[in-house]
Short mmCIF file of C-alpha atoms and ligand atoms in Angstrom, two decimals:
data_model
loop_
_atom_site.label_atom_id
_atom_site.label_comp_id
_atom_site.label_asym_id
_atom_site.label_seq_id
_atom_site.Cartn_x
_atom_site.Cartn_y
_atom_site.Cartn_z
CA MET A 1 3.44 7.23 18.73
CA SER A 2 -0.07 5.13 19.29
CA ALA A 3 -0.62 7.01 22.38
CA ARG A 4 -1.59 10.14 20.16
CA TYR A 5 -4.68 7.82 19.67
CA ALA A 6 -5.51 6.77 22.96
CA SER A 7 -9.23 7.48 22.37
CA ILE A 8 -11.29 6.66 19.66
CA GLY A 9 -14.60 7.98 18.97
CA VAL A 10 -16.87 5.57 16.77
CA VAL A 11 -19.75 7.07 15.13
CA GLY A 12 -22.54 4.62 14.23
CA ALA A 13 -23.75 1.88 16.22
CA GLY A 14 -24.65 -0.81 13.59
CA ALA A 15 -22.80 -3.93 12.72
CA TRP A 16 -19.46 -2.51 11.73
CA GLY A 17 -19.45 0.21 14.17
CA THR A 18 -20.18 -2.24 16.85
CA ALA A 19 -17.54 -4.55 15.83
CA LEU A 20 -14.90 -1.69 15.29
CA ALA A 21 -15.84 -0.45 18.62
CA ASN A 22 -15.00 -3.87 20.13
CA ALA A 23 -11.79 -4.29 17.97
CA CYS A 24 -10.31 -0.95 19.17
CA ALA A 25 -11.19 -1.45 22.88
CA ARG A 26 -9.34 -4.93 22.39
CA ALA A 27 -6.36 -2.89 20.72
CA GLY A 28 -6.37 -1.02 24.09
CA ARG A 29 -8.17 2.12 23.29
CA GLU A 30 -10.87 4.00 25.40
CA VAL A 31 -13.94 4.14 23.11
CA MET A 32 -17.10 6.06 22.83
CA LEU A 33 -19.92 4.61 20.73
CA TRP A 34 -22.36 6.91 19.04
CA GLY A 35 -25.78 6.01 17.56
CA ARG A 36 -28.66 7.91 16.83
CA ASP A 37 -31.35 6.06 18.48
CA ARG A 38 -31.41 6.92 21.83
CA ASP A 39 -33.61 3.95 22.98
CA LEU A 40 -30.87 1.39 21.28
CA ILE A 41 -28.11 2.99 22.83
CA ALA A 42 -29.87 3.24 26.18
CA ALA A 43 -30.41 -0.75 25.37
CA MET A 44 -26.71 -1.29 24.50
CA ALA A 45 -25.27 0.40 27.59
CA ARG A 46 -27.65 -1.55 29.87
CA THR A 47 -27.67 -5.14 28.20
CA ARG A 48 -23.77 -4.78 26.78
CA SER A 49 -24.76 -6.00 23.33
CA ASN A 50 -26.27 -4.86 19.88
CA PRO A 51 -28.69 -7.51 19.08
CA ALA A 52 -30.57 -5.43 16.42
CA HIS A 53 -27.59 -5.27 14.07
CA LEU A 54 -24.88 -7.80 15.83
CA PRO A 55 -26.76 -10.62 17.59
CA GLY A 56 -24.63 -12.45 19.87
CA VAL A 57 -21.72 -10.02 20.49
CA VAL A 58 -20.87 -8.74 23.87
CA LEU A 59 -19.88 -5.23 23.99
CA ALA A 60 -16.44 -4.79 25.62
CA ASP A 61 -16.02 -3.06 28.96
CA ASP A 62 -13.83 -0.45 27.52
CA VAL A 63 -16.65 0.66 25.17
CA ARG A 64 -19.14 3.54 26.22
CA PRO A 65 -22.37 4.02 23.99
CA THR A 66 -23.68 7.51 23.90
CA ALA A 67 -26.51 9.12 21.95
CA ASP A 68 -24.82 12.30 22.42
CA LEU A 69 -22.39 13.54 19.55
CA ALA A 70 -20.88 16.48 21.60
CA ALA A 71 -19.48 13.64 24.18
CA LEU A 72 -17.09 12.76 20.96
CA ALA A 73 -15.36 16.31 21.54
CA GLY A 74 -11.98 15.68 22.88
CA MET A 75 -11.52 12.08 21.25
CA ASP A 76 -8.03 11.68 19.54
CA ALA A 77 -9.56 10.04 16.46
CA ILE A 78 -12.91 9.41 15.00
CA LEU A 79 -14.31 6.36 12.83
CA LEU A 80 -17.26 7.34 10.85
CA VAL A 81 -19.26 3.92 10.19
CA VAL A 82 -22.53 5.05 8.78
CA PRO A 83 -23.84 4.33 5.26
CA ALA A 84 -22.15 6.07 2.60
CA GLN A 85 -25.17 7.64 1.80
CA ALA A 86 -25.71 9.24 5.13
CA SER A 87 -22.11 9.83 5.82
CA ARG A 88 -22.28 13.74 4.77
CA ALA A 89 -25.27 14.44 7.02
CA VAL A 90 -23.59 12.83 10.06
CA ALA A 91 -20.13 14.31 9.24
CA ALA A 92 -21.59 17.77 9.24
CA GLU A 93 -23.45 17.28 12.61
CA LEU A 94 -20.20 15.97 14.06
CA ALA A 95 -17.91 18.90 12.23
CA PRO A 96 -18.59 21.23 15.12
CA HIS A 97 -17.21 18.89 17.92
CA LEU A 98 -13.98 18.35 16.32
CA ALA A 99 -10.88 20.02 17.17
CA ALA A 100 -8.64 21.05 14.18
CA GLY A 101 -6.40 18.41 12.99
CA THR A 102 -8.43 15.25 14.14
CA PRO A 103 -8.37 12.21 11.94
CA VAL A 104 -11.69 10.88 10.97
CA VAL A 105 -11.45 7.83 9.30
CA THR A 106 -14.14 6.67 6.95
CA CYS A 107 -15.26 2.80 7.21
CA ALA A 108 -18.08 3.28 4.61
CA LYS A 109 -17.55 1.74 1.28
CA GLY A 110 -19.61 3.58 -1.58
CA ILE A 111 -19.43 6.82 -3.57
CA GLU A 112 -21.85 9.73 -2.92
CA ARG A 113 -24.75 9.43 -5.12
CA GLY A 114 -25.52 13.24 -6.72
CA THR A 115 -22.23 14.20 -6.43
CA SER A 116 -19.83 11.38 -7.71
CA LEU A 117 -17.64 12.25 -4.48
CA PHE A 118 -15.54 9.39 -2.74
CA MET A 119 -15.96 9.11 0.92
CA THR A 120 -12.69 10.91 1.93
CA GLN A 121 -13.88 13.95 -0.49
CA VAL A 122 -17.39 13.95 1.53
CA LEU A 123 -15.77 14.24 4.65
CA GLY A 124 -13.16 17.07 3.36
CA GLU A 125 -16.52 19.13 2.36
CA ALA A 126 -18.43 18.24 5.41
CA CYS A 127 -15.77 18.29 8.06
CA PRO A 128 -13.06 20.75 6.65
CA GLN A 129 -11.26 21.04 9.77
CA ALA A 130 -10.36 17.00 9.90
CA VAL A 131 -7.77 15.04 8.52
CA PRO A 132 -9.62 12.51 6.18
CA ALA A 133 -8.40 8.79 5.94
CA ILE A 134 -10.37 5.57 4.97
CA LEU A 135 -10.33 2.02 6.79
CA SER A 136 -11.53 -0.84 4.16
CA GLY A 137 -10.83 -4.51 3.45
CA PRO A 138 -12.18 -7.92 3.72
CA SER A 139 -13.76 -7.91 6.88
CA PHE A 140 -17.43 -9.27 8.08
CA ALA A 141 -18.35 -7.41 11.18
CA ALA A 142 -19.20 -10.69 12.72
CA ASP A 143 -15.90 -12.01 12.31
CA VAL A 144 -13.86 -9.02 13.47
CA ALA A 145 -16.32 -8.91 16.38
CA ALA A 146 -15.84 -12.66 17.38
CA GLY A 147 -11.81 -12.10 17.04
CA LEU A 148 -11.34 -13.87 14.17
CA PRO A 149 -8.25 -13.05 12.30
CA THR A 150 -8.58 -10.28 9.46
CA ALA A 151 -6.53 -7.84 7.75
CA VAL A 152 -7.80 -4.65 6.52
CA THR A 153 -6.02 -1.53 5.26
CA LEU A 154 -5.83 2.06 6.70
CA ALA A 155 -4.87 4.79 4.27
CA ALA A 156 -4.33 8.58 4.94
CA ARG A 157 -2.49 10.78 2.67
CA ASP A 158 0.01 11.30 5.45
CA PRO A 159 2.04 8.03 5.83
CA GLY A 160 3.14 8.89 9.06
CA MET A 161 -0.63 9.27 10.22
CA ALA A 162 -1.47 6.14 8.50
CA GLU A 163 1.01 4.11 10.25
CA ALA A 164 0.28 5.81 13.69
CA LEU A 165 -3.19 5.09 13.29
CA ALA A 166 -2.85 1.40 12.27
CA THR A 167 -0.87 0.95 15.18
CA ALA A 168 -3.34 2.27 17.46
CA LEU A 169 -6.08 0.15 16.32
CA GLY A 170 -4.82 -2.80 15.43
CA SER A 171 -4.06 -6.19 17.30
CA SER A 172 -2.94 -9.64 16.78
CA SER A 173 -6.33 -10.61 15.42
CA PHE A 174 -6.97 -7.29 13.57
CA ARG A 175 -4.61 -6.42 11.52
CA LEU A 176 -4.16 -3.14 10.17
CA TYR A 177 -1.86 -2.57 6.82
CA HIS A 178 -1.12 1.15 6.21
CA SER A 179 -1.05 2.95 2.91
CA ALA A 180 -1.23 6.63 1.67
CA ASP A 181 -3.09 5.74 -1.45
CA VAL A 182 -6.40 6.90 -0.11
CA ARG A 183 -8.13 6.91 -3.41
CA GLY A 184 -7.25 3.28 -4.20
CA VAL A 185 -8.54 2.23 -0.71
CA GLU A 186 -12.04 3.94 -1.32
CA ILE A 187 -12.24 2.57 -5.11
CA GLY A 188 -11.92 -0.98 -4.02
CA GLY A 189 -14.27 -0.84 -1.37
CA ALA A 190 -17.31 0.78 -3.78
CA ALA A 191 -16.60 -0.88 -6.58
CA LYS A 192 -16.61 -4.75 -5.14
CA ASN A 193 -20.06 -4.14 -3.58
CA VAL A 194 -21.47 -3.58 -7.30
CA LEU A 195 -19.40 -6.73 -8.67
CA ALA A 196 -20.47 -8.94 -5.50
CA ILE A 197 -24.27 -8.44 -6.70
CA ALA A 198 -23.54 -9.94 -10.25
CA ALA A 199 -21.36 -12.65 -8.46
CA GLY A 200 -24.84 -13.27 -6.16
CA ILE A 201 -26.83 -13.40 -9.31
CA VAL A 202 -24.57 -16.10 -10.77
CA GLY A 203 -25.02 -18.12 -7.79
CA GLY A 204 -28.65 -17.50 -7.71
CA ARG A 205 -28.89 -18.84 -11.41
CA LYS A 206 -26.92 -21.71 -10.52
CA LEU A 207 -24.42 -20.84 -13.35
CA GLY A 208 -21.53 -22.97 -11.84
CA ALA A 209 -18.44 -22.42 -9.74
CA SER A 210 -16.08 -21.83 -13.27
CA ALA A 211 -18.65 -19.07 -14.20
CA GLY A 212 -18.24 -17.57 -10.37
CA ALA A 213 -14.62 -17.53 -10.88
CA ALA A 214 -14.45 -15.83 -14.21
CA LEU A 215 -17.02 -13.41 -13.06
CA ILE A 216 -14.29 -12.75 -10.28
CA ALA A 217 -11.61 -12.47 -12.46
CA ARG A 218 -13.50 -10.04 -15.13
CA GLY A 219 -15.24 -7.82 -12.42
CA PHE A 220 -11.57 -7.05 -11.09
CA ALA A 221 -10.41 -6.30 -14.61
CA GLU A 222 -13.25 -3.78 -14.53
CA LEU A 223 -12.50 -2.42 -11.04
CA MET A 224 -8.70 -1.94 -12.10
CA ARG A 225 -9.64 -0.10 -15.16
CA PHE A 226 -11.71 2.08 -12.96
CA GLY A 227 -9.32 2.66 -10.65
CA LYS A 228 -6.59 3.58 -12.87
CA ALA A 229 -8.73 6.01 -14.55
CA TYR A 230 -9.31 7.73 -10.96
CA GLY A 231 -5.86 7.92 -9.92
CA ALA A 232 -5.66 4.60 -7.87
CA ARG A 233 -2.34 2.67 -7.38
CA ALA A 234 -2.22 -0.83 -8.88
CA GLU A 235 -0.51 -2.29 -5.56
CA THR A 236 -3.63 -0.96 -3.79
CA LEU A 237 -6.22 -2.56 -6.02
CA THR A 238 -4.60 -5.94 -5.82
CA GLY A 239 -4.26 -5.77 -2.31
CA LEU A 240 -6.42 -6.41 0.65
CA SER A 241 -8.98 -3.21 -0.15
CA GLY A 242 -9.19 -4.25 -3.35
CA LEU A 243 -8.87 -7.70 -4.70
CA GLY A 244 -8.92 -9.00 -1.15
CA ASP A 245 -12.38 -7.52 -0.49
CA LEU A 246 -13.68 -8.46 -3.62
CA ILE A 247 -12.88 -12.27 -3.34
CA LEU A 248 -14.71 -12.17 0.20
CA THR A 249 -17.57 -10.47 -1.20
CA CYS A 250 -17.94 -12.44 -4.45
CA SER A 251 -18.01 -15.59 -2.40
CA THR A 252 -20.40 -16.13 0.29
CA ALA A 253 -23.91 -15.08 1.20
CA GLN A 254 -22.75 -13.76 4.53
CA SER A 255 -22.49 -10.78 2.42
CA ARG A 256 -25.28 -8.46 2.19
CA ASN A 257 -24.60 -7.55 -1.32
CA TYR A 258 -24.14 -10.96 -2.56
CA ALA A 259 -27.08 -12.12 -0.91
CA LEU A 260 -29.12 -9.60 -2.81
CA GLY A 261 -27.71 -10.46 -6.18
CA LEU A 262 -28.56 -14.14 -5.10
CA SER A 263 -32.29 -13.30 -4.34
CA LEU A 264 -32.25 -11.35 -8.00
CA GLY A 265 -30.76 -14.34 -9.40
CA GLN A 266 -33.37 -16.83 -7.97
CA ASP A 267 -36.24 -14.23 -9.11
CA GLU A 268 -37.07 -13.40 -5.57
CA GLY A 269 -36.74 -9.68 -5.81
CA LEU A 270 -34.94 -7.29 -3.75
CA HIS A 271 -34.14 -9.52 -0.63
CA PRO A 272 -33.54 -9.40 2.33
CA PRO A 273 -35.52 -6.23 2.74
CA GLY A 274 -34.18 -3.81 5.17
CA LYS A 275 -30.61 -4.90 5.06
CA LEU A 276 -28.10 -2.20 3.47
CA ALA A 277 -26.54 -3.32 0.60
CA GLU A 278 -24.34 -0.33 -0.65
CA GLY A 279 -23.46 -2.23 -4.16
CA ALA A 280 -27.45 -1.29 -5.24
CA LEU A 281 -26.93 2.28 -4.06
CA THR A 282 -23.46 2.64 -5.67
CA ALA A 283 -24.11 0.79 -9.16
CA SER A 284 -25.73 3.89 -11.00
CA VAL A 285 -23.24 6.26 -9.56
CA LEU A 286 -20.15 4.08 -10.63
CA VAL A 287 -21.56 3.20 -13.94
CA ALA A 288 -21.91 6.98 -14.52
CA MET A 289 -18.27 7.68 -13.75
CA ALA A 290 -16.94 4.81 -15.79
CA GLN A 291 -18.73 6.34 -18.73
CA ALA A 292 -17.28 9.80 -17.79
CA ARG A 293 -13.86 8.64 -18.22
CA GLY A 294 -14.48 6.02 -21.12
CA VAL A 295 -13.94 2.97 -18.77
CA ASP A 296 -15.72 -0.11 -19.82
CA MET A 297 -17.52 -2.24 -17.24
CA PRO A 298 -20.11 -4.32 -18.79
CA ILE A 299 -20.67 -6.46 -15.55
CA ALA A 300 -21.33 -3.04 -13.59
CA ARG A 301 -23.47 -1.92 -16.28
CA ALA A 302 -25.54 -5.12 -16.37
CA VAL A 303 -25.88 -4.82 -12.46
CA GLU A 304 -27.14 -1.24 -12.82
CA ALA A 305 -29.55 -2.10 -15.60
CA VAL A 306 -31.08 -4.96 -13.60
CA LEU A 307 -31.31 -2.74 -10.72
CA ALA A 308 -33.05 -0.04 -12.52
CA GLY A 309 -35.61 -2.41 -13.93
CA ARG A 310 -34.06 -1.76 -17.87
CA SER A 311 -33.28 -5.44 -17.82
CA ASP A 312 -34.29 -8.74 -16.65
CA ILE A 313 -31.78 -11.42 -15.48
CA GLU A 314 -31.62 -13.54 -18.70
CA GLN A 315 -31.03 -10.49 -20.78
CA ALA A 316 -28.02 -9.07 -18.56
CA ILE A 317 -26.71 -12.58 -18.58
CA GLY A 318 -27.18 -12.70 -22.33
CA SER A 319 -25.46 -9.47 -23.03
CA LEU A 320 -22.25 -10.56 -21.21
CA LEU A 321 -22.08 -13.43 -22.72
CA ALA A 322 -22.77 -12.20 -26.47
CA ARG A 323 -19.84 -9.83 -26.05
CA PRO A 324 -17.19 -10.21 -28.76
CA GLN A 325 -14.24 -12.46 -27.78
CA LYS A 326 -11.42 -10.20 -27.37
CA ALA A 327 -7.66 -10.14 -26.12
CA GLU A 328 -7.58 -10.46 -22.27
CA ALA A 329 -5.47 -7.86 -20.99
N1 LIG B 401 -21.13 -5.16 8.46
C1 LIG B 401 -19.95 -5.44 7.79
O1 LIG B 401 -19.65 -6.27 7.67
C2 LIG B 401 -19.17 -4.30 6.95
C3 LIG B 401 -19.60 -3.11 6.73
N2 LIG B 401 -18.95 -1.71 6.45
C4 LIG B 401 -19.41 -0.63 5.86
O2 LIG B 401 -20.16 0.17 6.94
C5 LIG B 401 -20.97 0.85 6.64
C6 LIG B 401 -21.94 0.62 7.63
O3 LIG B 401 -22.44 -0.83 7.61
P1 LIG B 401 -23.03 -1.43 8.86
O4 LIG B 401 -22.86 -1.09 9.98
O5 LIG B 401 -22.84 -2.91 8.23
O6 LIG B 401 -24.83 -1.24 8.49
P2 LIG B 401 -26.28 -1.20 9.52
O7 LIG B 401 -27.10 -1.48 8.37
O8 LIG B 401 -25.59 -2.28 10.37
O9 LIG B 401 -25.83 -0.14 10.43
C7 LIG B 401 -25.94 1.31 9.64
C8 LIG B 401 -26.26 2.23 11.09
O10 LIG B 401 -26.25 3.36 10.47
C9 LIG B 401 -27.00 4.20 11.16
N3 LIG B 401 -27.64 4.98 10.41
C10 LIG B 401 -28.13 4.90 8.92
N4 LIG B 401 -28.44 6.22 8.40
C11 LIG B 401 -27.94 7.13 9.48
C12 LIG B 401 -28.30 8.65 9.55
N5 LIG B 401 -28.66 9.66 8.45
N6 LIG B 401 -27.53 9.13 10.37
C13 LIG B 401 -27.11 8.62 11.48
N7 LIG B 401 -26.98 7.21 11.62
C14 LIG B 401 -27.45 6.58 10.39
C15 LIG B 401 -28.03 3.14 11.56
O11 LIG B 401 -28.91 3.64 12.49
C16 LIG B 401 -27.42 2.03 11.77
O12 LIG B 401 -26.54 2.10 13.68
C17 LIG B 401 -21.54 0.48 5.37
O13 LIG B 401 -20.79 1.66 4.23
C18 LIG B 401 -20.75 -0.75 5.03
O14 LIG B 401 -20.31 -1.23 3.72
C19 LIG B 401 -17.63 -2.18 6.13
C20 LIG B 401 -17.17 -3.50 6.13
C21 LIG B 401 -17.59 -4.30 6.82
O1 LIG B 402 -17.81 -5.08 3.13
C1 LIG B 402 -18.26 -6.11 3.44
C2 LIG B 402 -17.13 -7.15 3.97
O2 LIG B 402 -15.77 -6.75 3.97
C3 LIG B 402 -19.30 -6.67 4.31
O3 LIG B 402 -19.83 -6.95 2.92
P1 LIG B 402 -21.70 -6.52 2.84
O4 LIG B 402 -21.82 -5.17 2.88
O5 LIG B 402 -21.72 -6.90 1.32
O6 LIG B 402 -22.16 -7.56 3.64
#
């Protein structure tokens, strides 16, 4: 069945796109890797590396970089690996080159601002002839590129398609579990980034490991409430793409979202500059969507208030600690 997906087009030559291109090559796929920056793509083809986004990683022989989206026409499946807020524009540019029924797997973690749409819903609008799917889970690009063991979830509404794609892209070091709970997978990836900023703030303020663990557990309670309100399955939220990714991203400054929170917690502002921290872009839309369905998300709300400049760190921490004591569940 995996022969159906012998060729994979990866759209987006940042850290994650480059790592996924290598992972697909490792799984025996023929891979084309598209990036919008012609100079960068030419340099990647020449040097077989992407030092700007993924230093120290050699591009696998079976990965062909291209700056021409039309070159991806005829690929058996596409991985869309650009930031969440750029996904609509890039998917629309890609759409004319896709045959009807081509799976397009979004690998971005976020919710579209302005429309409050999840990533596969954005794909459905921008690329209506494609079949949307999602890949998400605890996986730093550097780890995947280095061939360290990782496990993620690939979800598509059609379970057979999810299984076939997972079989085609997986290898012994890059394990893909399959699922039909598309909504659950996209909610976990979007929400955990916002909560990771809070975890970074706790780290930056040196509130202690106990506070860090409490933050993860109470953050997960928020993620569960939001997920249930928006139709996710509980087993998905407690799986790799929910709890798994929340633990990873809340645990280390290797995460850009955690690193941003760390910097805020140390009163150093929004650092490091120029690094993509999806949680900073998702926070306001996540909080608005929670409010719209009456979901209580005090930690996400505190992060949003800090990012919007309506609250300083001390006020945000104070407001969380001043909440009335209540039953845990
Ligand atoms: N880096 C990681 O470890 C992981 C990242 N992700 C997710 O993957 C997505 C992409 O992240 P990264 O690759 O890490 O980011 P990155 O910052 O390394 O690369 C982003 C890429 O997208 C391109 N891009 C940005 N705006 C664009 C536009 N309008 N049109 C075309 N291309 C555009 C940039 O040129 C760059 O090549 C994010 O949603 C992130 O949450 C998911 C799992 C792991
Ligand atoms: O999503 C990720 C790991 O699963 C990457 O996290 P950051 O975007 O915070 O670096």
